[in-house]
Rosetta silent file (secondary structure, phi, psi, omega in degrees, C-alpha in Angstrom):
SEQUENCE: MEIKLHNSWKEALNEEFSKKYFLELVDFVKSEYNLKKGRIFPKGEQIFRALDACPLNEVKVVILGQDPYPTRGNAHGLCFSVEENIRPFPKSLLNIFKEIESDLGIKSPENGSLVRWAEQGVLLLNAVLTVEEGLPESHARRGWEQFTDAVIAAVNAHNQHVVYLLWGSKAQEKAAQVDGQNNLILKTVHPSPLSAYRGFFGCKHFSQTNNYLVSKGKNPINW
SCORE:     score description
SCORE:     0.000 S_00000001
   1 L     0.000  147.456 -179.675  -49.338  -29.790   45.241 S_00000001
   2 L   -90.789  119.967 -179.258  -47.386  -29.172   42.068 S_00000001
   3 L   -97.943  127.062  178.891  -46.902  -25.469   41.353 S_00000001
   4 L  -104.814  127.689 -175.826  -46.383  -24.463   37.727 S_00000001
   5 L  -152.850  126.342 -178.035  -44.532  -21.200   37.128 S_00000001
   6 L   -61.862  143.132 -175.875  -42.630  -20.023   34.054 S_00000001
   7 H   -57.215  -33.079 -179.340  -38.867  -19.771   34.599 S_00000001
   8 H   -61.003  -35.979  178.612  -38.819  -16.067   33.686 S_00000001
   9 H   -77.824  -36.264  177.440  -41.014  -15.338   36.708 S_00000001
  10 H   -56.915  -43.261 -179.073  -39.069  -17.685   38.982 S_00000001
  11 H   -68.383  -45.388 -175.793  -35.934  -15.648   38.273 S_00000001
  12 H   -68.309  -31.090 -174.504  -37.608  -12.235   38.597 S_00000001
  13 L  -106.150   11.234 -173.743  -39.425  -13.097   41.839 S_00000001
  14 L   -52.923  -41.917 -178.710  -36.733  -15.238   43.411 S_00000001
  15 L   -66.191  -32.672 -179.156  -36.153  -12.843   46.323 S_00000001
  16 H   -62.912  -37.714 -172.659  -39.875  -12.756   47.182 S_00000001
  17 H   -64.919  -18.153 -179.277  -40.021  -16.509   47.722 S_00000001
  18 H  -104.784    0.676 -179.437  -37.660  -16.356   50.699 S_00000001
  19 L   -75.647  152.285 -176.036  -39.229  -13.356   52.445 S_00000001
  20 H   -56.767  -45.266 -177.080  -40.963  -13.828   55.792 S_00000001
  21 H   -61.724  -36.900 -176.755  -44.396  -12.705   54.545 S_00000001
  22 H   -73.095  -38.760  177.135  -44.286  -15.168   51.642 S_00000001
  23 H   -63.309  -39.225  176.555  -43.268  -18.116   53.813 S_00000001
  24 H   -67.479  -37.373  177.045  -46.145  -17.291   56.175 S_00000001
  25 H   -62.703  -44.153  179.383  -48.480  -16.997   53.176 S_00000001
  26 H   -60.192  -43.799  178.869  -47.405  -20.434   51.920 S_00000001
  27 H   -60.790  -44.124  179.893  -48.109  -21.958   55.342 S_00000001
  28 H   -62.294  -48.337 -176.537  -51.568  -20.355   55.416 S_00000001
  29 H   -65.045  -43.647  178.878  -52.493  -21.449   51.889 S_00000001
  30 H   -59.673  -43.717 -179.290  -51.261  -25.022   52.381 S_00000001
  31 H   -65.137  -36.571  177.361  -53.232  -25.311   55.587 S_00000001
  32 H   -64.210  -44.707  178.549  -56.395  -23.973   53.881 S_00000001
  33 H   -63.577  -36.717 -178.795  -56.110  -26.520   51.060 S_00000001
  34 H   -74.689  -41.153 -176.005  -55.562  -29.333   53.572 S_00000001
  35 H   -79.090  -32.033 -173.954  -58.297  -28.344   56.036 S_00000001
  36 L  -119.456   59.218 -172.709  -60.957  -27.325   53.520 S_00000001
  37 L   -55.175  128.085  178.002  -60.462  -29.930   50.837 S_00000001
  38 L    79.903    0.163 -176.928  -62.206  -29.047   47.583 S_00000001
  39 L  -115.249    3.731  176.429  -63.321  -25.661   48.889 S_00000001
  40 E  -110.711  130.810 -175.336  -60.269  -23.522   48.050 S_00000001
  41 E  -121.027  151.435   -3.908  -59.990  -22.208   44.508 S_00000001
  42 L   -76.862 -171.959  173.655  -58.370  -22.477   42.045 S_00000001
  43 L   -58.596  149.598 -174.400  -56.835  -25.955   42.089 S_00000001
  44 H   -51.346  -43.273 -177.023  -53.414  -25.893   43.693 S_00000001
  45 H   -71.655   -8.640 -179.055  -51.486  -26.374   40.471 S_00000001
  46 H  -103.154    2.895 -176.224  -53.331  -23.404   38.933 S_00000001
  47 L   -55.026  -44.919 -177.210  -52.511  -20.807   41.615 S_00000001
  48 L  -102.454   27.267 -174.652  -49.756  -19.251   39.500 S_00000001
  49 H   -60.172  -36.708  178.922  -51.329  -20.010   36.130 S_00000001
  50 H   -57.834  -37.249 -178.030  -51.301  -16.346   35.081 S_00000001
  51 H   -83.427  -16.048  176.797  -47.530  -16.352   35.532 S_00000001
  52 H   -88.293  -36.908 -176.066  -47.127  -19.681   33.766 S_00000001
  53 H   -77.613  -21.803 -176.262  -49.291  -18.860   30.748 S_00000001
  54 L  -132.001   96.472  179.605  -47.671  -15.474   30.064 S_00000001
  55 L   -57.603  150.207 -175.884  -43.859  -15.288   30.388 S_00000001
  56 H   -54.778  -46.189 -175.523  -42.481  -12.041   31.827 S_00000001
  57 H   -69.704  -12.100 -178.819  -40.696  -10.948   28.648 S_00000001
  58 H   -99.742   -1.936 -175.680  -43.906  -11.376   26.616 S_00000001
  59 L   -68.122  121.454  175.953  -46.183   -9.187   28.777 S_00000001
  60 L  -114.985  -27.518 -176.923  -47.786   -6.419   26.680 S_00000001
  61 E  -138.103  139.532  173.845  -51.013   -5.903   28.650 S_00000001
  62 E  -119.479  123.438  171.385  -51.849   -6.353   32.336 S_00000001
  63 E  -113.355  127.915 -173.925  -55.455   -6.868   33.445 S_00000001
  64 E  -113.577  123.816  174.102  -55.870   -6.964   37.197 S_00000001
  65 E  -101.774 -177.659 -176.659  -58.733   -8.668   39.005 S_00000001
  66 L   -89.943  -69.872  171.914  -59.546   -8.765   42.712 S_00000001
  67 L  -148.801  170.609 -174.984  -59.496  -12.428   43.712 S_00000001
  68 L   -60.545  157.088  174.143  -60.547  -15.717   42.053 S_00000001
  69 L   -57.950  130.252 -179.572  -64.207  -16.514   41.408 S_00000001
  70 L   -86.722    7.711 -179.816  -65.552  -18.075   44.647 S_00000001
  71 L   -92.774  130.982 -176.993  -68.028  -20.214   42.690 S_00000001
  72 L   -53.268  130.887  175.794  -67.134  -23.897   42.307 S_00000001
  73 L    90.411  -12.780 -174.645  -65.725  -24.727   38.882 S_00000001
  74 L   -86.342  -50.249 -172.675  -65.177  -21.146   37.735 S_00000001
  75 L   -71.590  134.560  173.668  -61.677  -20.131   38.881 S_00000001
  76 L  -143.699   26.990  169.346  -58.715  -21.524   36.967 S_00000001
  77 L    95.654   -1.605  176.762  -55.918  -19.082   37.717 S_00000001
  78 L  -120.967  126.629 -175.153  -56.567  -16.325   35.161 S_00000001
  79 L   -60.694  140.359  179.178  -58.519  -13.269   36.300 S_00000001
  80 L    68.261  -11.834 -176.442  -62.057  -12.950   34.874 S_00000001
  81 L   -87.183  154.214  172.922  -61.534  -16.176   32.893 S_00000001
  82 L  -132.824  163.783  175.384  -63.419  -19.471   33.288 S_00000001
  83 L   -61.465  156.996 -172.616  -62.919  -22.991   31.975 S_00000001
  84 L   -60.438  -27.425 -174.115  -64.271  -23.603   28.467 S_00000001
  85 L   -90.409    1.761 -174.432  -67.284  -25.634   29.636 S_00000001
  86 L   -80.265  124.666  173.915  -68.667  -23.048   32.104 S_00000001
  87 L  -140.206  144.784  -11.732  -72.142  -21.651   31.297 S_00000001
  88 L   -72.091  168.735  177.185  -73.511  -19.126   31.856 S_00000001
  89 L   -66.622  145.237  170.085  -70.545  -16.750   31.943 S_00000001
  90 L   -54.992  149.093 -171.542  -69.961  -14.883   35.221 S_00000001
  91 H   -63.802  -35.618  177.718  -71.582  -11.455   34.959 S_00000001
  92 H   -63.132  -43.411  179.458  -68.313   -9.493   35.071 S_00000001
  93 H   -65.251  -41.096  177.654  -66.927  -11.562   32.186 S_00000001
  94 H   -59.754  -40.583  178.787  -70.161  -11.145   30.248 S_00000001
  95 H   -67.710  -34.255  174.999  -69.868   -7.366   30.668 S_00000001
  96 H   -61.323  -46.212  179.638  -66.272   -7.478   29.416 S_00000001
  97 H   -64.657  -35.705  177.386  -67.441   -9.265   26.276 S_00000001
  98 H   -63.111  -42.204  179.952  -70.270   -6.731   25.854 S_00000001
  99 H   -67.984  -37.947  176.688  -67.789   -3.845   25.968 S_00000001
 100 H   -61.748  -42.160  179.139  -65.500   -5.580   23.454 S_00000001
 101 H   -64.763  -42.288  179.354  -68.443   -5.989   21.078 S_00000001
 102 H   -65.673  -39.277 -174.339  -69.448   -2.334   21.527 S_00000001
 103 H   -78.803  -44.775 -170.661  -65.861   -1.111   21.149 S_00000001
 104 H  -119.112   -6.149  179.964  -64.539   -3.367   18.391 S_00000001
 105 L    77.727   13.820 -179.834  -67.562   -5.121   16.896 S_00000001
 106 L   -89.740  122.139 -179.021  -66.287   -8.551   18.008 S_00000001
 107 L   -65.981  154.451  177.667  -69.141  -10.892   18.951 S_00000001
 108 L   -57.787  134.349 -176.862  -69.143  -12.679   22.290 S_00000001
 109 L   -72.741  169.777 -178.557  -67.052  -15.884   22.033 S_00000001
 110 L   -74.369  -25.830  177.620  -68.376  -19.400   22.419 S_00000001
 111 L  -135.763  164.418 -173.595  -66.495  -19.976   25.669 S_00000001
 112 L   -99.141   13.880  178.066  -65.190  -17.832   28.497 S_00000001
 113 L   -77.121  127.756  179.851  -61.614  -19.082   28.629 S_00000001
 114 L  -101.787   18.907  175.844  -59.159  -16.207   28.235 S_00000001
 115 H   -55.011  -36.314 -179.073  -56.143  -18.474   27.750 S_00000001
 116 H   -61.956  -30.055  175.545  -56.075  -17.143   24.178 S_00000001
 117 H   -72.247  -45.745 -178.944  -55.391  -13.642   25.588 S_00000001
 118 H   -57.539  -38.120 -178.597  -52.629  -14.886   27.883 S_00000001
 119 L   -70.254  -12.853  177.097  -50.919  -16.538   24.922 S_00000001
 120 L   -99.726    2.410  178.526  -50.808  -13.137   23.194 S_00000001
 121 L   104.207   19.682  176.783  -49.076  -11.388   26.093 S_00000001
 122 E   -99.276  114.601  177.518  -51.985  -10.418   28.357 S_00000001
 123 E   -83.388  112.974 -175.647  -51.126  -11.010   32.022 S_00000001
 124 E  -101.632   82.587 -168.292  -54.442  -11.908   33.688 S_00000001
 125 E  -106.789  130.150  168.099  -53.497  -11.351   37.311 S_00000001
 126 E   -89.281  148.641  177.464  -55.648  -11.297   40.420 S_00000001
 127 L   -67.151  -31.878  176.576  -54.445   -9.181   43.361 S_00000001
 128 L  -122.713  131.879 -167.748  -55.179  -12.195   45.605 S_00000001
 129 L   -98.836   -4.318  176.868  -54.524  -15.630   44.110 S_00000001
 130 L  -138.752  161.573 -178.136  -56.678  -17.944   46.245 S_00000001
 131 E  -158.294  154.081  174.136  -60.166  -17.879   47.770 S_00000001
 132 E   -93.089  144.548 -178.250  -62.555  -20.049   49.786 S_00000001
 133 L   -52.188  128.369  175.322  -65.778  -21.209   48.159 S_00000001
 134 L    75.736    2.416 -175.154  -68.587  -18.701   48.583 S_00000001
 135 E  -129.213   80.825  177.939  -66.432  -16.208   50.494 S_00000001
 136 L   -54.302  142.682  178.560  -65.003  -13.402   48.315 S_00000001
 137 L    65.095   16.411 -179.734  -61.854  -11.821   49.776 S_00000001
 138 L   -66.647  -22.280  177.775  -61.501  -14.648   52.308 S_00000001
 139 L  -110.106   17.610  175.616  -57.758  -14.829   51.537 S_00000001
 140 L   -73.420  156.186  176.520  -57.225  -11.078   51.329 S_00000001
 141 L    59.671   31.746  176.147  -54.677   -9.381   53.598 S_00000001
 142 L  -112.319   -3.561 -179.530  -52.704  -12.604   54.041 S_00000001
 143 L   126.677  -18.529 -179.814  -49.740  -11.564   51.894 S_00000001
 144 H   -59.653  -37.808 -177.178  -50.955  -12.081   48.348 S_00000001
 145 H   -62.087  -38.879  178.225  -51.259   -8.330   47.796 S_00000001
 146 H   -66.567  -39.736  179.172  -47.576   -7.816   48.618 S_00000001
 147 H   -64.937  -44.701 -178.231  -46.624  -10.636   46.275 S_00000001
 148 H   -73.421  -23.991  167.989  -48.690   -9.299   43.366 S_00000001
 149 H   -58.996  -42.465  179.800  -47.219   -5.828   43.997 S_00000001
 150 H   -66.421  -34.527  176.473  -43.867   -7.502   43.326 S_00000001
 151 H   -62.823  -47.930  179.482  -45.251   -9.061   40.129 S_00000001
 152 H   -63.107  -41.445  178.555  -46.348   -5.645   38.852 S_00000001
 153 H   -61.577  -36.238  178.222  -43.004   -4.140   39.888 S_00000001
 154 H   -66.972  -41.890  176.573  -41.219   -6.876   37.908 S_00000001
 155 H   -61.090  -45.167 -178.774  -43.243   -6.091   34.783 S_00000001
 156 H   -62.399  -35.635 -178.301  -42.483   -2.403   35.242 S_00000001
 157 H   -76.833  -32.508 -172.483  -38.761   -3.092   35.646 S_00000001
 158 H   -98.899  -25.884 -171.555  -38.393   -5.491   32.713 S_00000001
 159 L  -125.236  141.183  173.559  -40.892   -4.282   30.103 S_00000001
 160 L  -111.927  160.552  176.157  -41.695   -0.917   28.526 S_00000001
 161 L    59.814   45.947  175.693  -44.801    0.245   26.682 S_00000001
 162 L   -98.470  143.153  175.338  -47.148   -2.057   28.586 S_00000001
 163 E   -97.431  125.947  177.391  -50.867   -1.271   28.863 S_00000001
 164 E  -106.734  116.665  177.433  -52.316   -1.585   32.371 S_00000001
 165 E  -100.331  104.308 -174.117  -56.101   -2.012   32.492 S_00000001
 166 E  -110.481  105.213 -174.274  -57.062   -1.177   36.065 S_00000001
 167 E  -109.467  112.334 -179.263  -60.764   -1.704   36.701 S_00000001
 168 L    96.358  159.984 -171.469  -62.062   -0.737   40.121 S_00000001
 169 H   -64.597  -37.526 -178.119  -60.409    0.892   43.122 S_00000001
 170 H   -65.704  -41.437  177.579  -58.481   -2.171   44.302 S_00000001
 171 H   -65.796  -38.476 -176.125  -56.867   -2.645   40.898 S_00000001
 172 H   -67.766  -21.670  175.339  -56.081    1.042   40.651 S_00000001
 173 H   -61.019  -26.810 -178.112  -54.036    0.876   43.855 S_00000001
 174 H   -72.605  -12.626 -179.324  -51.461   -1.104   41.844 S_00000001
 175 H   -60.214  -23.085  179.818  -50.767    1.947   39.653 S_00000001
 176 H   -62.145  -20.794 -178.997  -48.271    3.046   42.317 S_00000001
 177 H   -87.912   -3.049 -168.035  -45.956    0.286   41.040 S_00000001
 178 L  -114.383  139.102  173.285  -46.018    1.521   37.428 S_00000001
 179 L   -80.026  104.277 -176.927  -44.017    4.142   35.518 S_00000001
 180 L   -71.021  -12.503  179.885  -46.786    6.142   33.865 S_00000001
 181 L   -78.489  -34.828 -174.038  -44.349    7.875   31.505 S_00000001
 182 L  -109.663   10.495  178.070  -43.250    4.723   29.663 S_00000001
 183 L  -141.958  169.239  176.839  -46.480    2.745   29.868 S_00000001
 184 E  -110.550  121.273  178.182  -50.193    3.359   29.340 S_00000001
 185 E  -109.113  118.759  178.788  -52.423    3.199   32.423 S_00000001
 186 E  -114.823  127.423 -176.399  -56.165    3.029   31.732 S_00000001
 187 E  -122.078  142.651  168.688  -58.569    3.220   34.672 S_00000001
 188 E  -161.097 -175.754  179.958  -62.304    2.778   35.041 S_00000001
 189 L   -71.671  166.757  178.908  -64.842    1.111   37.338 S_00000001
 190 L   -68.826  146.869 -179.159  -65.037   -2.642   37.807 S_00000001
 191 L   -76.914    8.654  179.208  -67.048   -4.555   35.152 S_00000001
 192 L   -66.185  156.711  179.128  -69.363   -6.118   37.753 S_00000001
 193 L   -57.123  -24.157 -178.944  -73.110   -5.465   37.379 S_00000001
 194 L   -69.689  -24.471 -173.132  -72.906   -3.185   40.443 S_00000001
 195 L  -133.730  -11.250 -171.592  -70.681   -0.656   38.672 S_00000001
 196 H   -55.243  -35.071 -177.496  -70.374   -1.410   34.934 S_00000001
 197 H   -78.631   -1.507  179.673  -72.930    1.247   33.983 S_00000001
 198 H   -99.502   19.082  176.151  -70.946    3.906   35.845 S_00000001
 199 L   145.353  -19.530  178.690  -68.103    3.987   33.335 S_00000001
 200 L   -69.993  -48.837  176.118  -66.998    0.525   32.248 S_00000001
 201 L   -66.511  124.348 -178.529  -69.455    0.434   29.377 S_00000001
 202 L    94.087    1.098 -177.698  -68.148    2.878   26.805 S_00000001
 203 L   -71.399  -24.313  179.029  -64.604    3.033   28.211 S_00000001
 204 L    55.806   35.775 -179.552  -63.155    1.712   24.915 S_00000001
 205 H   -66.515  -28.446 -174.334  -60.157    0.280   26.716 S_00000001
 206 H   -75.714  -40.101  175.453  -59.717   -2.497   24.171 S_00000001
 207 H   -71.734  -37.793  177.380  -59.367   -0.243   21.130 S_00000001
 208 H   -62.177  -40.073  177.436  -57.189    2.170   23.126 S_00000001
 209 H   -59.175  -50.143 -176.732  -54.940   -0.741   24.100 S_00000001
 210 H   -66.918  -37.892  177.816  -54.482   -1.873   20.524 S_00000001
 211 H   -61.572  -41.436  179.497  -53.906    1.648   19.220 S_00000001
 212 H   -66.502  -46.590 -179.072  -51.165    2.157   21.809 S_00000001
 213 H   -58.894  -45.386  179.854  -49.492   -1.195   21.107 S_00000001
 214 H   -62.931  -39.039 -179.897  -49.444   -0.524   17.371 S_00000001
 215 H   -64.622  -21.522  179.492  -48.028    2.966   17.974 S_00000001
 216 L  -101.682   12.089  176.915  -45.123    1.314   19.834 S_00000001
 217 L    78.699   19.835  179.466  -44.472   -1.221   17.076 S_00000001
 218 L  -106.262  155.573  176.393  -46.161   -4.138   18.851 S_00000001
 219 L   -70.201  137.667  175.744  -48.810   -6.507   17.531 S_00000001
 220 L   -69.114  163.832  177.133  -52.348   -5.672   18.700 S_00000001
 221 L   -86.262  134.019  171.400  -54.319   -8.147   20.794 S_00000001
 222 L   -85.413   95.311 -175.846  -56.938  -10.256   19.051 S_00000001
 223 L   -73.404    0.000    0.000  -59.662   -9.802   21.656 S_00000001
């Protein structure tokens, strides 16, 4: 499979690619794609799409998901995002759009692709980058978490005044990789229907993000 990854990330993560855990992870993932053809998501060339769509030096905001959507056709390498033709929107994504409308008055978009966010400097990263159809967390604890820790550490080392939107306990574990003095860390519950009413709705993370970016001389995100 052809892996697409922006050169800025290749350089920053170069040491990770030769570590024992990563080589074992690659063997596992390749074998899953070969043995369970069409049932591992996203498509192979989209595994690192978050890192291809948003170069390291352009990262202004990090949104962290858990693992890709396990529903056929939904996952395309950007957390919470779906391809433009997917209807209805996954419920977590729908709740994100509801909070944006409540917070900023921006109506829900016509499609659920968040590529437009990535192109503005929003790193849409899942903690685990692959999944088997119908089995959430099926590729957890195989090494992806260590790799995405390294991704967050690279952002922290190279960029200042980044906003980290950490929704849910698994995402919040990544805060250990971040310098809270020189960045903004915003935490709340996950936007899934199981928890959104316990703090995600009304969190105003999107306006807080833009206010912080502007205060640091950066362009706000057009959500």
